[in-house]
PDB file of C-alpha atoms in Angstrom:
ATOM      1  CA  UNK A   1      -3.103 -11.276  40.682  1.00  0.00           C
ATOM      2  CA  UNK A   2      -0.521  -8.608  40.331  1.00  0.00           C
ATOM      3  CA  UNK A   3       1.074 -10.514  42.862  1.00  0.00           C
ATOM      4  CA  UNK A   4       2.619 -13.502  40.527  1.00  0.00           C
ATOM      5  CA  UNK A   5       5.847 -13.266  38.933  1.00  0.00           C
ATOM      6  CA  UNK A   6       7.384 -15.363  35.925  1.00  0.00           C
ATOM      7  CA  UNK A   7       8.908 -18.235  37.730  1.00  0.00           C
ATOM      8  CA  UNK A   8       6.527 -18.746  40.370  1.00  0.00           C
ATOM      9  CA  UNK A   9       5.532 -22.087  41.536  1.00  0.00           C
ATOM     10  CA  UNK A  10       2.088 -23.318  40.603  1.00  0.00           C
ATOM     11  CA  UNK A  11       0.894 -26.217  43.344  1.00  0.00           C
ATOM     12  CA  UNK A  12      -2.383 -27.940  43.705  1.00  0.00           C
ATOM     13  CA  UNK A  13      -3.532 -28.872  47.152  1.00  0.00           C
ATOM     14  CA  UNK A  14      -5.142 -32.261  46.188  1.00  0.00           C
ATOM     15  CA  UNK A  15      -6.346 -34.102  43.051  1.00  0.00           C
ATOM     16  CA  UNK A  16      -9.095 -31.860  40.896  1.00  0.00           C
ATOM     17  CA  UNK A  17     -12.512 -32.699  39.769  1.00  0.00           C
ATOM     18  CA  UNK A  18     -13.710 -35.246  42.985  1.00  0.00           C
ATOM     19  CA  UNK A  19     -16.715 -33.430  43.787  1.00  0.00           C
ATOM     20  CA  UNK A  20     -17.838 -32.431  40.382  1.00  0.00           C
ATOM     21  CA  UNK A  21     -17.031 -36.239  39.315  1.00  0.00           C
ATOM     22  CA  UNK A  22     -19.325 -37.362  42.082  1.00  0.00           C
ATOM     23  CA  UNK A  23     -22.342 -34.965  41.508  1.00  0.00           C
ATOM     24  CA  UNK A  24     -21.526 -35.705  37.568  1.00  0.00           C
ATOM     25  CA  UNK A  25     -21.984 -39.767  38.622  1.00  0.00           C
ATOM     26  CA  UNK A  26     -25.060 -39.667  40.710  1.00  0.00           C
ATOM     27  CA  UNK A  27     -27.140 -37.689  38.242  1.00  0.00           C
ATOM     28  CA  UNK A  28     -26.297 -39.645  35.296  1.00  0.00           C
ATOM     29  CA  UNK A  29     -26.769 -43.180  37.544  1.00  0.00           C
ATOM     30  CA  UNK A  30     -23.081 -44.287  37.191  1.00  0.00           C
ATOM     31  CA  UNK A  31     -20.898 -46.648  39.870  1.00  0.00           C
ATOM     32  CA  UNK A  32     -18.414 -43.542  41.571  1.00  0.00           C
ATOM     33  CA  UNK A  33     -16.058 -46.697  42.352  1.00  0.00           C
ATOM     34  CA  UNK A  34     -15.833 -45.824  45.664  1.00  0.00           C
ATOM     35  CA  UNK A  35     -14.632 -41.945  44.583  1.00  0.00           C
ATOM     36  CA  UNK A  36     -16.196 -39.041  47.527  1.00  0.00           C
ATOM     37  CA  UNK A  37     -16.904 -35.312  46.862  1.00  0.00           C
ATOM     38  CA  UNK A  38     -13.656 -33.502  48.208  1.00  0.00           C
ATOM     39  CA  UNK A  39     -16.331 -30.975  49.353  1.00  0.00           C
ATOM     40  CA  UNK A  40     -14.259 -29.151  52.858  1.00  0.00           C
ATOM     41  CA  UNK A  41     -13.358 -26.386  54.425  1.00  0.00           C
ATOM     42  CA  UNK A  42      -9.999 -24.963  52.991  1.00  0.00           C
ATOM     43  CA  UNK A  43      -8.803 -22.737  55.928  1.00  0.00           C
ATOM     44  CA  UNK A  44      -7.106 -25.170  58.102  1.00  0.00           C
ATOM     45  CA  UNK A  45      -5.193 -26.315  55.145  1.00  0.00           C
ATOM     46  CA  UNK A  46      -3.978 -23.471  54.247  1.00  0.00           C
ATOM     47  CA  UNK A  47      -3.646 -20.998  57.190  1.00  0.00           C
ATOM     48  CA  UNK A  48      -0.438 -22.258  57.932  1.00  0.00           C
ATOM     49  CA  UNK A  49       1.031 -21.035  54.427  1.00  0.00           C
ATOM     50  CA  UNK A  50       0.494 -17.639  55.467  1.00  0.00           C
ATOM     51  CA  UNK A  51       3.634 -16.847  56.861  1.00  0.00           C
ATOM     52  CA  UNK A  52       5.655 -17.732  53.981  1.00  0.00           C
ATOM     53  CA  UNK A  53       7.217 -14.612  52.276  1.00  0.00           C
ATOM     54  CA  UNK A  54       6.707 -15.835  48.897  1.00  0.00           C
ATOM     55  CA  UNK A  55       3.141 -16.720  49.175  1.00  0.00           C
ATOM     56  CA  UNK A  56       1.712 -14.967  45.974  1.00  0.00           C
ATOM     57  CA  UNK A  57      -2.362 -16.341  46.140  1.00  0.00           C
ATOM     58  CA  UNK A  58      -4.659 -19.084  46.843  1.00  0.00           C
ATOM     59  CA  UNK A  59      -7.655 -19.481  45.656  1.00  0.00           C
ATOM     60  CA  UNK A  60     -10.376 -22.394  45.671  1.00  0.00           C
ATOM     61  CA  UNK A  61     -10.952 -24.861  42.239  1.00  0.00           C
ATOM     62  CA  UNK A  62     -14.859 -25.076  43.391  1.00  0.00           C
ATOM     63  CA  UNK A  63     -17.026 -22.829  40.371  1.00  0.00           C
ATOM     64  CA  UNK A  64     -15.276 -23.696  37.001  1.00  0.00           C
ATOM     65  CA  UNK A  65     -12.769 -26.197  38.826  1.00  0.00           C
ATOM     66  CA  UNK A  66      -8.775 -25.850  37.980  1.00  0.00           C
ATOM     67  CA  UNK A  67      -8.935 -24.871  34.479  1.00  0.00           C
ATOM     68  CA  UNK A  68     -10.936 -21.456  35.063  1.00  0.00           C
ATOM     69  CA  UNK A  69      -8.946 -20.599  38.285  1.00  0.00           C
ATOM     70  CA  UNK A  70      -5.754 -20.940  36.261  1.00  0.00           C
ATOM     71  CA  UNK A  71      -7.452 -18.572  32.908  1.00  0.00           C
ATOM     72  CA  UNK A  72      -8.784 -16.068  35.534  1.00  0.00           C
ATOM     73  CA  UNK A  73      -5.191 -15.978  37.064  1.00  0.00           C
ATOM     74  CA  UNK A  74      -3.404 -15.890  33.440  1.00  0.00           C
ATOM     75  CA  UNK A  75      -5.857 -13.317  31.961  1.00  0.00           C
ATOM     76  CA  UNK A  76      -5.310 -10.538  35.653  1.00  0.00           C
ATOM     77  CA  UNK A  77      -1.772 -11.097  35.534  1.00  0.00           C
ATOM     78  CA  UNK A  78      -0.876 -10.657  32.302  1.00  0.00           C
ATOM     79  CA  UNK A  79       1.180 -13.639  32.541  1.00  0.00           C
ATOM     80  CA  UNK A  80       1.224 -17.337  31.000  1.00  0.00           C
ATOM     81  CA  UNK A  81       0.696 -20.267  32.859  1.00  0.00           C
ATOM     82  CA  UNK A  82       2.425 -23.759  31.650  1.00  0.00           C
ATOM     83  CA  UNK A  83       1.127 -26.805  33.565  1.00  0.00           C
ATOM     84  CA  UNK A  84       1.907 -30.616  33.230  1.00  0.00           C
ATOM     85  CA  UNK A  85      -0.722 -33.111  32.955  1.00  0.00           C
ATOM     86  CA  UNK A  86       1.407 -35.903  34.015  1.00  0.00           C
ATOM     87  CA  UNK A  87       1.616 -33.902  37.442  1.00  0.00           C
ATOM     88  CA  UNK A  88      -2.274 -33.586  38.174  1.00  0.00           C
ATOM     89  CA  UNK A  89      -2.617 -37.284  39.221  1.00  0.00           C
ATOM     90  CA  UNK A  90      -6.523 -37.846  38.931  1.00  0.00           C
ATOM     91  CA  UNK A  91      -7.869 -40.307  40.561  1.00  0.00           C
ATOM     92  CA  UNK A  92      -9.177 -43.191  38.415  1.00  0.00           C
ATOM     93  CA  UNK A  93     -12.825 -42.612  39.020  1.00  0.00           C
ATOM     94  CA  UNK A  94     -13.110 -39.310  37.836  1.00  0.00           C
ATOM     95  CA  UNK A  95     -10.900 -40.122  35.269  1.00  0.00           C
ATOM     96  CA  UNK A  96     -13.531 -43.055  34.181  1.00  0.00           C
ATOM     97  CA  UNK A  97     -16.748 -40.695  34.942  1.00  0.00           C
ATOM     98  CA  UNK A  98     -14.796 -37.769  32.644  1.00  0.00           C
ATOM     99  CA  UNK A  99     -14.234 -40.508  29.729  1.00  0.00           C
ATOM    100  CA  UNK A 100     -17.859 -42.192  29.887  1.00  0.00           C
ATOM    101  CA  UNK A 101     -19.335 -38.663  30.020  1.00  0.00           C
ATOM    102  CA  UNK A 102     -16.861 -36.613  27.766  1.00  0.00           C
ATOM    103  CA  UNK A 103     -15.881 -33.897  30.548  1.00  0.00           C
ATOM    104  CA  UNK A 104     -12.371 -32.292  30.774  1.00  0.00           C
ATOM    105  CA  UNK A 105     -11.347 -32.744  34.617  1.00  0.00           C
ATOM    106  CA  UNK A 106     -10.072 -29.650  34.281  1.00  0.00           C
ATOM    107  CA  UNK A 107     -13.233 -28.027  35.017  1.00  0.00           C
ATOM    108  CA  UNK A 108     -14.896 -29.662  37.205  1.00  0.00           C
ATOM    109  CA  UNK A 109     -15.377 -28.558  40.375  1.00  0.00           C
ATOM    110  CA  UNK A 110     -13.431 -29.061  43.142  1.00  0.00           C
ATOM    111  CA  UNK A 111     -14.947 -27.863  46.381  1.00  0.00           C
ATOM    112  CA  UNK A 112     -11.705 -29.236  48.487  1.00  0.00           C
ATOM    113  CA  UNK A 113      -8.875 -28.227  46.587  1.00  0.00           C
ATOM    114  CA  UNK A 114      -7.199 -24.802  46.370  1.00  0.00           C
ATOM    115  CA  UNK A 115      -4.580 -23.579  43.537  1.00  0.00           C
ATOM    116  CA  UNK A 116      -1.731 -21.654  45.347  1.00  0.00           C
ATOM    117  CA  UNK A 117       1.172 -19.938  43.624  1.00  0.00           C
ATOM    118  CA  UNK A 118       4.415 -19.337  45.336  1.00  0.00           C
ATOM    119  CA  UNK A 119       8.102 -17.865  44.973  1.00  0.00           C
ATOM    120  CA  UNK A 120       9.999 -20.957  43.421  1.00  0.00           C
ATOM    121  CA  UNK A 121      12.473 -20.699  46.488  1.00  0.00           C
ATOM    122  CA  UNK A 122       8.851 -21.467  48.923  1.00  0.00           C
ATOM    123  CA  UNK A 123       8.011 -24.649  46.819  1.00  0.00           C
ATOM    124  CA  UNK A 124       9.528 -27.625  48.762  1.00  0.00           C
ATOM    125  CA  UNK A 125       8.341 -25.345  52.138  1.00  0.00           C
ATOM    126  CA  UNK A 126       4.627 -24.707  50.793  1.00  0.00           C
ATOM    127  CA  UNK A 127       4.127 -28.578  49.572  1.00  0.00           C
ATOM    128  CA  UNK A 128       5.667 -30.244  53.337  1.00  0.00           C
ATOM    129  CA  UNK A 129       2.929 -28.102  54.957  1.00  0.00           C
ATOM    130  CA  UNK A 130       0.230 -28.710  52.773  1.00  0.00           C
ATOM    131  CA  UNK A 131       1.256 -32.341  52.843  1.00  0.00           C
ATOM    132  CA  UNK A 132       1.008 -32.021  57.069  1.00  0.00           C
ATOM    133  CA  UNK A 133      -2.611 -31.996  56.665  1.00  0.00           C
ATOM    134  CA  UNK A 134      -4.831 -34.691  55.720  1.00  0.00           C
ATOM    135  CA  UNK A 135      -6.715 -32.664  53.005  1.00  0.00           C
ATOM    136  CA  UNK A 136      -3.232 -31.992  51.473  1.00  0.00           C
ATOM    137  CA  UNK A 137      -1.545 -35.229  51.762  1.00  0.00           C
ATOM    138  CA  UNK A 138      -1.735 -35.317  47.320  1.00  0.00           C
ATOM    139  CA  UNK A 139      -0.441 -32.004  46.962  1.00  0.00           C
ATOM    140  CA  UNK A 140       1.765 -31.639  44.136  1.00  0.00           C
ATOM    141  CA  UNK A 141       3.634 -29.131  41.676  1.00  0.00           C
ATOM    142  CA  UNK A 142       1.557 -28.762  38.757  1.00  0.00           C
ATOM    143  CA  UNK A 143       3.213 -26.179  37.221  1.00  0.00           C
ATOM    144  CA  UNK A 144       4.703 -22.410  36.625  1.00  0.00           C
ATOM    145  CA  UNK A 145       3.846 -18.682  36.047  1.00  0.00           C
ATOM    146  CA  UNK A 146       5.890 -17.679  32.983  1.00  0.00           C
ATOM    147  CA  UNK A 147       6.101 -14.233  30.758  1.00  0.00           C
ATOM    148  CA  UNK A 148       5.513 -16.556  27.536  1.00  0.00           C
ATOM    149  CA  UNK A 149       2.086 -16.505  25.647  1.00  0.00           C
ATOM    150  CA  UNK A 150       0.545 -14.077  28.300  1.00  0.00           C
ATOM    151  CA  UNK A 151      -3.050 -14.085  29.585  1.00  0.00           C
ATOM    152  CA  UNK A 152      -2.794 -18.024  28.351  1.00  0.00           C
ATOM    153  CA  UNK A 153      -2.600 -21.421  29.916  1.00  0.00           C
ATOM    154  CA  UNK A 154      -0.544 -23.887  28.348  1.00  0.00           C
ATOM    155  CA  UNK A 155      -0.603 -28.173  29.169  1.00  0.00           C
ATOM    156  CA  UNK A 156       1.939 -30.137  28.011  1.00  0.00           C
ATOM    157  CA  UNK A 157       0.382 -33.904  27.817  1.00  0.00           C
ATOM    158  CA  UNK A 158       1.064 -37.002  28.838  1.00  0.00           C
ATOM    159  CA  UNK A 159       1.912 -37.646  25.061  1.00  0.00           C
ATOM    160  CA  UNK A 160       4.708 -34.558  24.872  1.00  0.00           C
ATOM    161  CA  UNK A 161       2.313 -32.381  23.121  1.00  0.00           C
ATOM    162  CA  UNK A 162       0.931 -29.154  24.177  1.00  0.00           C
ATOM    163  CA  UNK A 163      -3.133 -27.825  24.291  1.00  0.00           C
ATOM    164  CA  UNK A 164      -4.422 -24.306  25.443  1.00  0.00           C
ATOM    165  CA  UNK A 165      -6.461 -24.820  28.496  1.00  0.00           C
ATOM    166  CA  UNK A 166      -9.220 -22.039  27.191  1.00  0.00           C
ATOM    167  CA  UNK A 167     -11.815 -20.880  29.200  1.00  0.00           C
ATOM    168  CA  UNK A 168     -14.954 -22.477  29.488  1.00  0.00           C
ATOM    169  CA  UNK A 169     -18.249 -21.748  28.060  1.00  0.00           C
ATOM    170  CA  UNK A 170     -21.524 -22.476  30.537  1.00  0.00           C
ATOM    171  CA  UNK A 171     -21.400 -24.751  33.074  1.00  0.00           C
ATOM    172  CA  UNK A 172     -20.722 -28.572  32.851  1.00  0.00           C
ATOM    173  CA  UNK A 173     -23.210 -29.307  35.108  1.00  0.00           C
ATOM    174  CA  UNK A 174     -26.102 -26.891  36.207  1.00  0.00           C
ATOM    175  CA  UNK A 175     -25.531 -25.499  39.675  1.00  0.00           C
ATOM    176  CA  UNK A 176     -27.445 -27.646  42.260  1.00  0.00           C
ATOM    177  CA  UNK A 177     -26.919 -25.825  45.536  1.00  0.00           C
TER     178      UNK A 177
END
């Protein structure tokens, strides 16, 4: 994590919380609504953003989903993170499955999705090539590194407001593999 600078570029490789949403539905006997696990492998997505020169890290949402990654990443770095809500874009079924159930899709996991943070100069480069591949056709600017309110993750709402994204306690759902 000593790798991220205040500035950089926070992107999400596809919508969070599919696979934790789906596990989260079949256990408690609720219609998915035609929502599948994003369960894949990540390396052909993202082997092509190696070459970029302001490639900070990646790093899988699967144990803890978005929210931890991002803590983990605030907390080594030494560094805030500020993300938009508006910009995550969750797909209506977990978004249903998180309201029936009271989970934040923050933390669920997200076995096909990766966090990546780049130089803010790599952004529009990093998203065309994650968008070249069909696991990374959603991929989207969520947010940025910053020096402000380090070690924490900020999220302004959808409402103009602003929450700490803390890190969680336990496990939403007990591990099943």
């Amino acid at each position: 994590m000593n790798r991220l600078r205040p500035g950089d570029a926070l992107i999400l490789s596809t919508t969070p919380g599919r696979h934790g949403a789906v596990i989260a539905a079949l256990r408690y006997g609720l219609d998915r609504g035609g929502l599948e696990s994003d369960c894949a492998a990540l390396w052909p997505l993202l082997a092509p953003l190696l070459p970029l020169d302001g490639l900070r890290c990646m790093r899988d949402c699967t144990r803890g989903g978005l929210g931890t990654v991002l803590c983990e990443w605030a907390e080594a770095a030494g560094l805030g993170m500020e993300i938009e809500e508006e910009r995550l874009a969750l797909h209506p079924s977990v978004a249903a499955i998180c309201d029936i159930l009271g989970f934040d899709p923050l933390y669920l996991a997200s076995e096909g999705c990766a966090l990546i943070a780049c130089a803010p100069a790599e952004t529009e480069n990093a998203l065309a090539r994650l968008r070249r591949h069909p696991l990374g056709r959603d991929a989207a600017l969520i947010g940025t590194v910053t020096a402000e309110h380090a070690g924490l993750v900020g999220m302004k709402t959808r409402l103009g407001g602003s929450r700490i994204v803390d890190m969680p306690v336990g496990e939403i759902l007990p591990r099943i593999c």
